[in-house]
PDB file of C-alpha atoms in Angstrom:
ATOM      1  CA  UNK G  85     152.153 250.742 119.307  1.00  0.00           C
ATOM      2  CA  UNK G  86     154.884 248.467 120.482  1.00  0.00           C
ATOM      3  CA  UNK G  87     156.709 247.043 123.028  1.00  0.00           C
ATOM      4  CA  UNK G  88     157.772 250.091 124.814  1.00  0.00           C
ATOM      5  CA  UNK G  89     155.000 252.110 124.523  1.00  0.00           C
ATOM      6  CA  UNK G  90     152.855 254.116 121.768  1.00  0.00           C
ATOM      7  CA  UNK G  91     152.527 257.573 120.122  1.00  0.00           C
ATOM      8  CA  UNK G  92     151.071 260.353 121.769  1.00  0.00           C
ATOM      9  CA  UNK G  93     148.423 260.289 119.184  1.00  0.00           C
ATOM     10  CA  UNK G  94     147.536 256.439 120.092  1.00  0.00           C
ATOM     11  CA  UNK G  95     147.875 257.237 123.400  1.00  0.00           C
ATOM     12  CA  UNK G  96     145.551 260.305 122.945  1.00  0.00           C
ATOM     13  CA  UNK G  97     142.489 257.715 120.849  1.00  0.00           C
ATOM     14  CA  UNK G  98     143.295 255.125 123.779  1.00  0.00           C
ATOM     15  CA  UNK G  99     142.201 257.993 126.710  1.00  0.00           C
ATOM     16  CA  UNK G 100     139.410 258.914 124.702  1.00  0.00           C
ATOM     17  CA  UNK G 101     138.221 255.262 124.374  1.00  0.00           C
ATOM     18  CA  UNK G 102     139.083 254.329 128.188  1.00  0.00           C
ATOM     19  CA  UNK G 103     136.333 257.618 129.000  1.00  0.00           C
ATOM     20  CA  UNK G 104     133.685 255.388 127.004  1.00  0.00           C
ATOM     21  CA  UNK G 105     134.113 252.533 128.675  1.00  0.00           C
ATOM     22  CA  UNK G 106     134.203 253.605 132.130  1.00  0.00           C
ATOM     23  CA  UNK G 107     130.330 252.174 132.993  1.00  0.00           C
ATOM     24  CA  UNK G 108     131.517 249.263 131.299  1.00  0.00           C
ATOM     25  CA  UNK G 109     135.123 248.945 133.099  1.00  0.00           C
ATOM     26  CA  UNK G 110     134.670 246.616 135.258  1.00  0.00           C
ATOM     27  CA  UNK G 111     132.567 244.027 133.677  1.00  0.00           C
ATOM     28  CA  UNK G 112     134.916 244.384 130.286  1.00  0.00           C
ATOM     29  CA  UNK G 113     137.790 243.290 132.787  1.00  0.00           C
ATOM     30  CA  UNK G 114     135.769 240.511 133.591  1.00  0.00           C
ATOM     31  CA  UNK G 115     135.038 239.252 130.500  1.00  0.00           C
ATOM     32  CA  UNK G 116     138.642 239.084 129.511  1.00  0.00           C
ATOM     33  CA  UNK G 117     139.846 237.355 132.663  1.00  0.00           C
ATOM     34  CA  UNK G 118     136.956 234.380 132.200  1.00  0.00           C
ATOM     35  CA  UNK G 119     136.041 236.565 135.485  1.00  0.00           C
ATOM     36  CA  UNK G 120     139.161 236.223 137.791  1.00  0.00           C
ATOM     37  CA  UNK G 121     139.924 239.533 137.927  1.00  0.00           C
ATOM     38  CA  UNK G 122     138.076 240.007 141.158  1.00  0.00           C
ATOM     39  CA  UNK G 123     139.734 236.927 142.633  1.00  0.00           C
ATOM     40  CA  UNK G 124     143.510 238.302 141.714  1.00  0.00           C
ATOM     41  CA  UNK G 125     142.704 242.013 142.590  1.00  0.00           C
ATOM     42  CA  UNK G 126     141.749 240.761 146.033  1.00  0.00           C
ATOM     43  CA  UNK G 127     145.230 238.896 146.439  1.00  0.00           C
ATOM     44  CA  UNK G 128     147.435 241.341 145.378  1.00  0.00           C
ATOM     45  CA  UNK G 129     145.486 243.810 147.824  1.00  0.00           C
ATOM     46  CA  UNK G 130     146.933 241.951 150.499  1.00  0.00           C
ATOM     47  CA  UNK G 131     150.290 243.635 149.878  1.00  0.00           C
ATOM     48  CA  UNK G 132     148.902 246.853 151.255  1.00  0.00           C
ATOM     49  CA  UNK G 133     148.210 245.363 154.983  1.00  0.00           C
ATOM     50  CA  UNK G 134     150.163 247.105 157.576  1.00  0.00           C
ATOM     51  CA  UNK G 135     151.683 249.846 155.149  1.00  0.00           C
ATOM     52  CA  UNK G 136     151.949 253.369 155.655  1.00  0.00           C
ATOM     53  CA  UNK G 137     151.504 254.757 152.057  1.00  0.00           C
ATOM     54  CA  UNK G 138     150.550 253.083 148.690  1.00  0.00           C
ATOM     55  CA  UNK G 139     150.455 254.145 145.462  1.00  0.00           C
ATOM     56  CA  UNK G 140     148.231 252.696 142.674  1.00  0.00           C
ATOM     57  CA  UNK G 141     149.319 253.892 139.276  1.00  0.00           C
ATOM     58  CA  UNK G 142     146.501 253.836 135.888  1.00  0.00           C
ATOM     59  CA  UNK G 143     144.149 253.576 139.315  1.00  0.00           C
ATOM     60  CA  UNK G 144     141.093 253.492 137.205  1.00  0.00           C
ATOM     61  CA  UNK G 145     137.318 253.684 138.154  1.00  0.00           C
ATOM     62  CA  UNK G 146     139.231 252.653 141.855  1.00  0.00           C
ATOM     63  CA  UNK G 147     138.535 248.540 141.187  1.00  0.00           C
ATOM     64  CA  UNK G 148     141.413 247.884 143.048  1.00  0.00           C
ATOM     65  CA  UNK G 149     141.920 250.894 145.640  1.00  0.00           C
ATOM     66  CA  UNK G 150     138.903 250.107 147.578  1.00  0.00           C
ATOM     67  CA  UNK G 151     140.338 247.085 147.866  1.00  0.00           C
ATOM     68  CA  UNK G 152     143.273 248.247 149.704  1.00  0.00           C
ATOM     69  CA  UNK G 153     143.934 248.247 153.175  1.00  0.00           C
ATOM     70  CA  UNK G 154     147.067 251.158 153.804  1.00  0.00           C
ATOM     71  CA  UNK G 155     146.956 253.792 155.997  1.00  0.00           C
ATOM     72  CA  UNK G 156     146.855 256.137 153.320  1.00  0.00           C
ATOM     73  CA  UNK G 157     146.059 255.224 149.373  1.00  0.00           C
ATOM     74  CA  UNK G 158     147.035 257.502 146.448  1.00  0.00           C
ATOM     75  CA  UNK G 159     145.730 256.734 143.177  1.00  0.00           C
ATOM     76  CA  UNK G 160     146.890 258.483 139.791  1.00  0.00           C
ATOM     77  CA  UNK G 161     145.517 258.245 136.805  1.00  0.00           C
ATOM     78  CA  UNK G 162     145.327 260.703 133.686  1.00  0.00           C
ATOM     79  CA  UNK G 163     141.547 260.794 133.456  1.00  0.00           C
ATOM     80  CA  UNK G 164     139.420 262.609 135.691  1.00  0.00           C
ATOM     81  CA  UNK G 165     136.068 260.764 135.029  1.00  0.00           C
ATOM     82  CA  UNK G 166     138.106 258.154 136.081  1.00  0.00           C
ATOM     83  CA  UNK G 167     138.589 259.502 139.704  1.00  0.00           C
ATOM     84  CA  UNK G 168     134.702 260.638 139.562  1.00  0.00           C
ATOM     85  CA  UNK G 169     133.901 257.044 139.075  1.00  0.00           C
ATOM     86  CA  UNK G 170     136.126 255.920 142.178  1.00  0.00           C
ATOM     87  CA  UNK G 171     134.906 258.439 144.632  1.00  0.00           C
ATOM     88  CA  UNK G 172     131.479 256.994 144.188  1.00  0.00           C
ATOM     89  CA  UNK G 173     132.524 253.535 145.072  1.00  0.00           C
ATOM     90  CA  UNK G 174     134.617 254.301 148.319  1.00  0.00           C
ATOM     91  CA  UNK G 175     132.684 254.049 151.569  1.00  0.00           C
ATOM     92  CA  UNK G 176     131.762 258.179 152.691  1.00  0.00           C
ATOM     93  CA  UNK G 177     133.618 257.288 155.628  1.00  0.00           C
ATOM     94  CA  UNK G 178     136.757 256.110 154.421  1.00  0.00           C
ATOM     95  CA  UNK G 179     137.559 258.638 151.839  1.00  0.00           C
ATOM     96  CA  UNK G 180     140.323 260.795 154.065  1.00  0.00           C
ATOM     97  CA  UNK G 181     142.485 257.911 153.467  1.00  0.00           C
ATOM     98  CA  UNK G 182     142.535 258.202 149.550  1.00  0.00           C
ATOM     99  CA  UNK G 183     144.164 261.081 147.812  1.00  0.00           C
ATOM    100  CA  UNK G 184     143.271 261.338 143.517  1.00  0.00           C
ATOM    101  CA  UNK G 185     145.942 262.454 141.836  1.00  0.00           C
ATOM    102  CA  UNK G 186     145.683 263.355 138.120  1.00  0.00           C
ATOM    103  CA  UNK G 187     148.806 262.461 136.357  1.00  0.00           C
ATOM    104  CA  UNK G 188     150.478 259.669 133.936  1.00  0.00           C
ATOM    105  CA  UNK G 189     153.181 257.097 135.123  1.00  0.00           C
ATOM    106  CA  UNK G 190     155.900 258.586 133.283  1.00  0.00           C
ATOM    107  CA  UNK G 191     155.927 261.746 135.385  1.00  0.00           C
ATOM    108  CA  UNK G 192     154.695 261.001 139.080  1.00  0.00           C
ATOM    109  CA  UNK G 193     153.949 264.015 140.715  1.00  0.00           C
ATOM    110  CA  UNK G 194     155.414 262.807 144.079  1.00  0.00           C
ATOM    111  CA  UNK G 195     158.922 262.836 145.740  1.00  0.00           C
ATOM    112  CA  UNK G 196     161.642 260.072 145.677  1.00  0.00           C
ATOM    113  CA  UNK G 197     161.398 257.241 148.129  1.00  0.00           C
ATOM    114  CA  UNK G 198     157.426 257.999 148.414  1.00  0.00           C
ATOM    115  CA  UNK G 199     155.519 255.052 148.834  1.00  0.00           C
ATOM    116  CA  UNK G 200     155.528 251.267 150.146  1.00  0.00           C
ATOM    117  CA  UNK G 201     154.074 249.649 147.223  1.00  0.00           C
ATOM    118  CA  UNK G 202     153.281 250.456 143.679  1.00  0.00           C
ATOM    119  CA  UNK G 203     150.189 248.767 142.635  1.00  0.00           C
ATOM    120  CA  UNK G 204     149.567 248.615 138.573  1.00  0.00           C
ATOM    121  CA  UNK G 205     146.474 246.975 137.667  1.00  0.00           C
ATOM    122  CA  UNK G 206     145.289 246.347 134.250  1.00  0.00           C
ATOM    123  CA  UNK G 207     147.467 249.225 133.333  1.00  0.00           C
ATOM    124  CA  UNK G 208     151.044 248.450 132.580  1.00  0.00           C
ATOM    125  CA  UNK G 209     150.788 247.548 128.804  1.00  0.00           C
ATOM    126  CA  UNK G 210     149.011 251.411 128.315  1.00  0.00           C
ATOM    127  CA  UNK G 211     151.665 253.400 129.381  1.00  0.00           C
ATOM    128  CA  UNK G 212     152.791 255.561 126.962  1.00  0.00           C
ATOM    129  CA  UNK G 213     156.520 254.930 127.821  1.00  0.00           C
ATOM    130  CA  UNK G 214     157.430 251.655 129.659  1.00  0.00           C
ATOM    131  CA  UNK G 215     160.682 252.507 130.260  1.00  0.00           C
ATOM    132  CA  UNK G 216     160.054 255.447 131.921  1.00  0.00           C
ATOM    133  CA  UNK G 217     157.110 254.595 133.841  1.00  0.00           C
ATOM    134  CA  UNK G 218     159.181 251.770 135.493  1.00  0.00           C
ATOM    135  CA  UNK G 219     161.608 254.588 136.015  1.00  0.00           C
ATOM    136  CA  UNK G 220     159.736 256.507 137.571  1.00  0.00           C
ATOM    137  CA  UNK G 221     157.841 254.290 139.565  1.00  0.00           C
ATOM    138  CA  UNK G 222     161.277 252.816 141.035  1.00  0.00           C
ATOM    139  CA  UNK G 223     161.790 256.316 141.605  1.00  0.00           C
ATOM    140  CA  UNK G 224     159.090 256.866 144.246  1.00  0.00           C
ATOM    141  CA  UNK G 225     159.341 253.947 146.023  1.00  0.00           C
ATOM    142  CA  UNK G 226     161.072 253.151 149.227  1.00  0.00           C
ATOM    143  CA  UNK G 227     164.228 251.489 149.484  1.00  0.00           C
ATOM    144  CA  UNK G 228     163.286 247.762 149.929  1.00  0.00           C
ATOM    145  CA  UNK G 229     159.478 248.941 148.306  1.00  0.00           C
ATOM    146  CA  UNK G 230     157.699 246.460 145.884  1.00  0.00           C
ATOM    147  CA  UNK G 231     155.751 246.959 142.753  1.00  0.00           C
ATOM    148  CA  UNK G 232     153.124 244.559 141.796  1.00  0.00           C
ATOM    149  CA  UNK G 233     151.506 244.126 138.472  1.00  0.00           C
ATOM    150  CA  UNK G 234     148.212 242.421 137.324  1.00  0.00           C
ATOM    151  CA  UNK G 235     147.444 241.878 133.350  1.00  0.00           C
ATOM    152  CA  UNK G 236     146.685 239.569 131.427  1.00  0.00           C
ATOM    153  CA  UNK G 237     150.868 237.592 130.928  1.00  0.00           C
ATOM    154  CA  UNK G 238     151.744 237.755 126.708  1.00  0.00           C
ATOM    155  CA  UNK G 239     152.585 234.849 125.796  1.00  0.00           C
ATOM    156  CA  UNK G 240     154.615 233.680 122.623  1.00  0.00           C
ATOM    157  CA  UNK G 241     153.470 232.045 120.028  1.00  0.00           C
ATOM    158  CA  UNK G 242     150.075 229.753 119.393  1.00  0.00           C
ATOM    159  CA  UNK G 243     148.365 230.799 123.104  1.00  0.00           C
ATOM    160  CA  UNK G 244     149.862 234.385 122.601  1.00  0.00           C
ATOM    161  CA  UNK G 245     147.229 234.344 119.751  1.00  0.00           C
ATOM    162  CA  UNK G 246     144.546 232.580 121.052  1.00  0.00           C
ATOM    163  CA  UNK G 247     144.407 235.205 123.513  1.00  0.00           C
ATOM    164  CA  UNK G 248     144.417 238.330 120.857  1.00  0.00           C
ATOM    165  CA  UNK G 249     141.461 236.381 118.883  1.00  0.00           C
ATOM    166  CA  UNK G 250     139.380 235.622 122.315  1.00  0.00           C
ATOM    167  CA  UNK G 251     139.782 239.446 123.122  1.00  0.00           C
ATOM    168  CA  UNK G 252     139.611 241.008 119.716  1.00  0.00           C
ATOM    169  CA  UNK G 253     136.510 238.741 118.715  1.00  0.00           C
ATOM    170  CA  UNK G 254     134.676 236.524 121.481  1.00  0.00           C
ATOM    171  CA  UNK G 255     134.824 238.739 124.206  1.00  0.00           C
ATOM    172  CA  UNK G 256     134.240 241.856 122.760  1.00  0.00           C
ATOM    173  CA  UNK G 257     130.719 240.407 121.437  1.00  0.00           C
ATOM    174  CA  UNK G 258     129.841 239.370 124.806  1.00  0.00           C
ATOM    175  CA  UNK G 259     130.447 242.907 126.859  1.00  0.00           C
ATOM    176  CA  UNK G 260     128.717 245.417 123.960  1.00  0.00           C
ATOM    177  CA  UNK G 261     131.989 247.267 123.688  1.00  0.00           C
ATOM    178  CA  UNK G 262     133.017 245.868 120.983  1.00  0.00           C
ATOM    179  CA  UNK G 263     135.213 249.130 120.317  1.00  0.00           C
ATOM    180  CA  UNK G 264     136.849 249.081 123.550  1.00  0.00           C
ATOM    181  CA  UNK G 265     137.656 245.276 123.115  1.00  0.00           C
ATOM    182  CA  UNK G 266     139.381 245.803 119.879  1.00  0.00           C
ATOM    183  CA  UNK G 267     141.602 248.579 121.538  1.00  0.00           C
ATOM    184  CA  UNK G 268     142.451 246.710 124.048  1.00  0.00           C
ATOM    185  CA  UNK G 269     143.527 243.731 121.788  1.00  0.00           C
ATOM    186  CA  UNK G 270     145.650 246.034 120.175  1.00  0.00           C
ATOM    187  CA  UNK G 271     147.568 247.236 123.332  1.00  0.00           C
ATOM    188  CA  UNK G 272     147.671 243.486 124.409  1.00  0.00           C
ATOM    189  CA  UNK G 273     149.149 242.730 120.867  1.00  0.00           C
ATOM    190  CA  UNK G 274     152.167 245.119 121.422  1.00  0.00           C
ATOM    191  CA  UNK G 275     152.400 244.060 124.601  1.00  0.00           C
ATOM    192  CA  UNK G 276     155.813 241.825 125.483  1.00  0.00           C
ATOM    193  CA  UNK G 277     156.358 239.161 128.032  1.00  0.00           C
ATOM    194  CA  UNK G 278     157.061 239.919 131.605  1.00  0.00           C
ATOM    195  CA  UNK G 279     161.107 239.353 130.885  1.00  0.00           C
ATOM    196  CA  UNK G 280     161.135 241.720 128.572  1.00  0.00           C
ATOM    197  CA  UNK G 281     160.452 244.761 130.820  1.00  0.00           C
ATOM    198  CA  UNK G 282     161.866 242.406 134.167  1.00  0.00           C
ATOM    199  CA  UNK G 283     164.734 240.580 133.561  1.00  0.00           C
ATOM    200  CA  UNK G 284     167.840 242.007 134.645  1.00  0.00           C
TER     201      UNK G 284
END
């Protein structure tokens, strides 16, 4: 792994271990966050009032989506247990606005100029190709669209570390994946600071 992404054979052992820890998602998130993950997931939903279309890429067991409040919701994501999961936590009623879409951010099966928003939660450091995810994600939005990303900010230095040992070996103790946690420390080790991928 590194800054810009990881092998396909990493990528393939990190899909395998994100299908274990599906009934364990959302509390592992937790854990990691000192449990503000609900808290920011709920702000950043906010950006999906009074749109037409989102899109929310690495959607996940749907955290997030039933969070948000577009007209119409499309959520990708390469792992099809991981749509399963979502459809069971969206309201019967309210499932014509959400469309699953199986697929990876570095080739979005949608057309340019797509969406309103592009919401990546959690899911930014494991793309397999940075780059081209934000390339294609730029791609399918709107002129004058937005993307918005939640993860946990890489920092330099002392609290960059901190934050690899509190994952890697506090965390992981407390939420019984202790697998899971040390993948995840490993993608958040490769991971860069925002400027890295942002600054112009």
């Amino acid at each position: 792994m590194n800054k810009s992404g990881m092998s396909s054979e990493e990528w393939s052992s990190l899909k395998d271990v994100f299908i274990g820890m599906i009934p364990r998602y959302d509390s592992i998130n937790s854990r990691i966050t000192f449990g503000l993950d609900e808290r920011w997931r709920r702000m950043i939903a906010k950006e999906s009032i009074g749109k037409d279309a989102v899109l929310e890429v690495g959607s996940g067991p749907g955290t997030l989506a039933v969070k948000l409040m577009s007209k119409k919701v499309y959520c990708l994501d390469p792992i099809p247990e991981m749509h399963k999961a979502a459809v069971k936590k969206i309201p019967e009623q309210d499932l014509e606005r959400y469309e699953f879409i199986s697929g990876s951010a570095e080739f979005i099966p949608l057309t340019d100029d797509f969406t309103d928003v592009v919401f990546c939660a959690f899911s930014f450091r494991d793309f397999f190709d940075k780059p081209k995810g934000l390339k294609e994600i730029h791609r399918v939005l709107k002129p004058g669209g937005k993307i918005v990303i939640l993860d946990i900010a890489k920092h330099d230095g002392f609290y960059g570390h901190l934050i690899y040992f509190y994952i890697n070996s506090v965390a992981s103790g407390f939420s019984g994946g202790r697998k899971e946690m040390k993948c995840l420390s490993e993608t958040y080790k490769a991971f860069a600071p925002p400027k890295y991928y942002f600054d112009p």
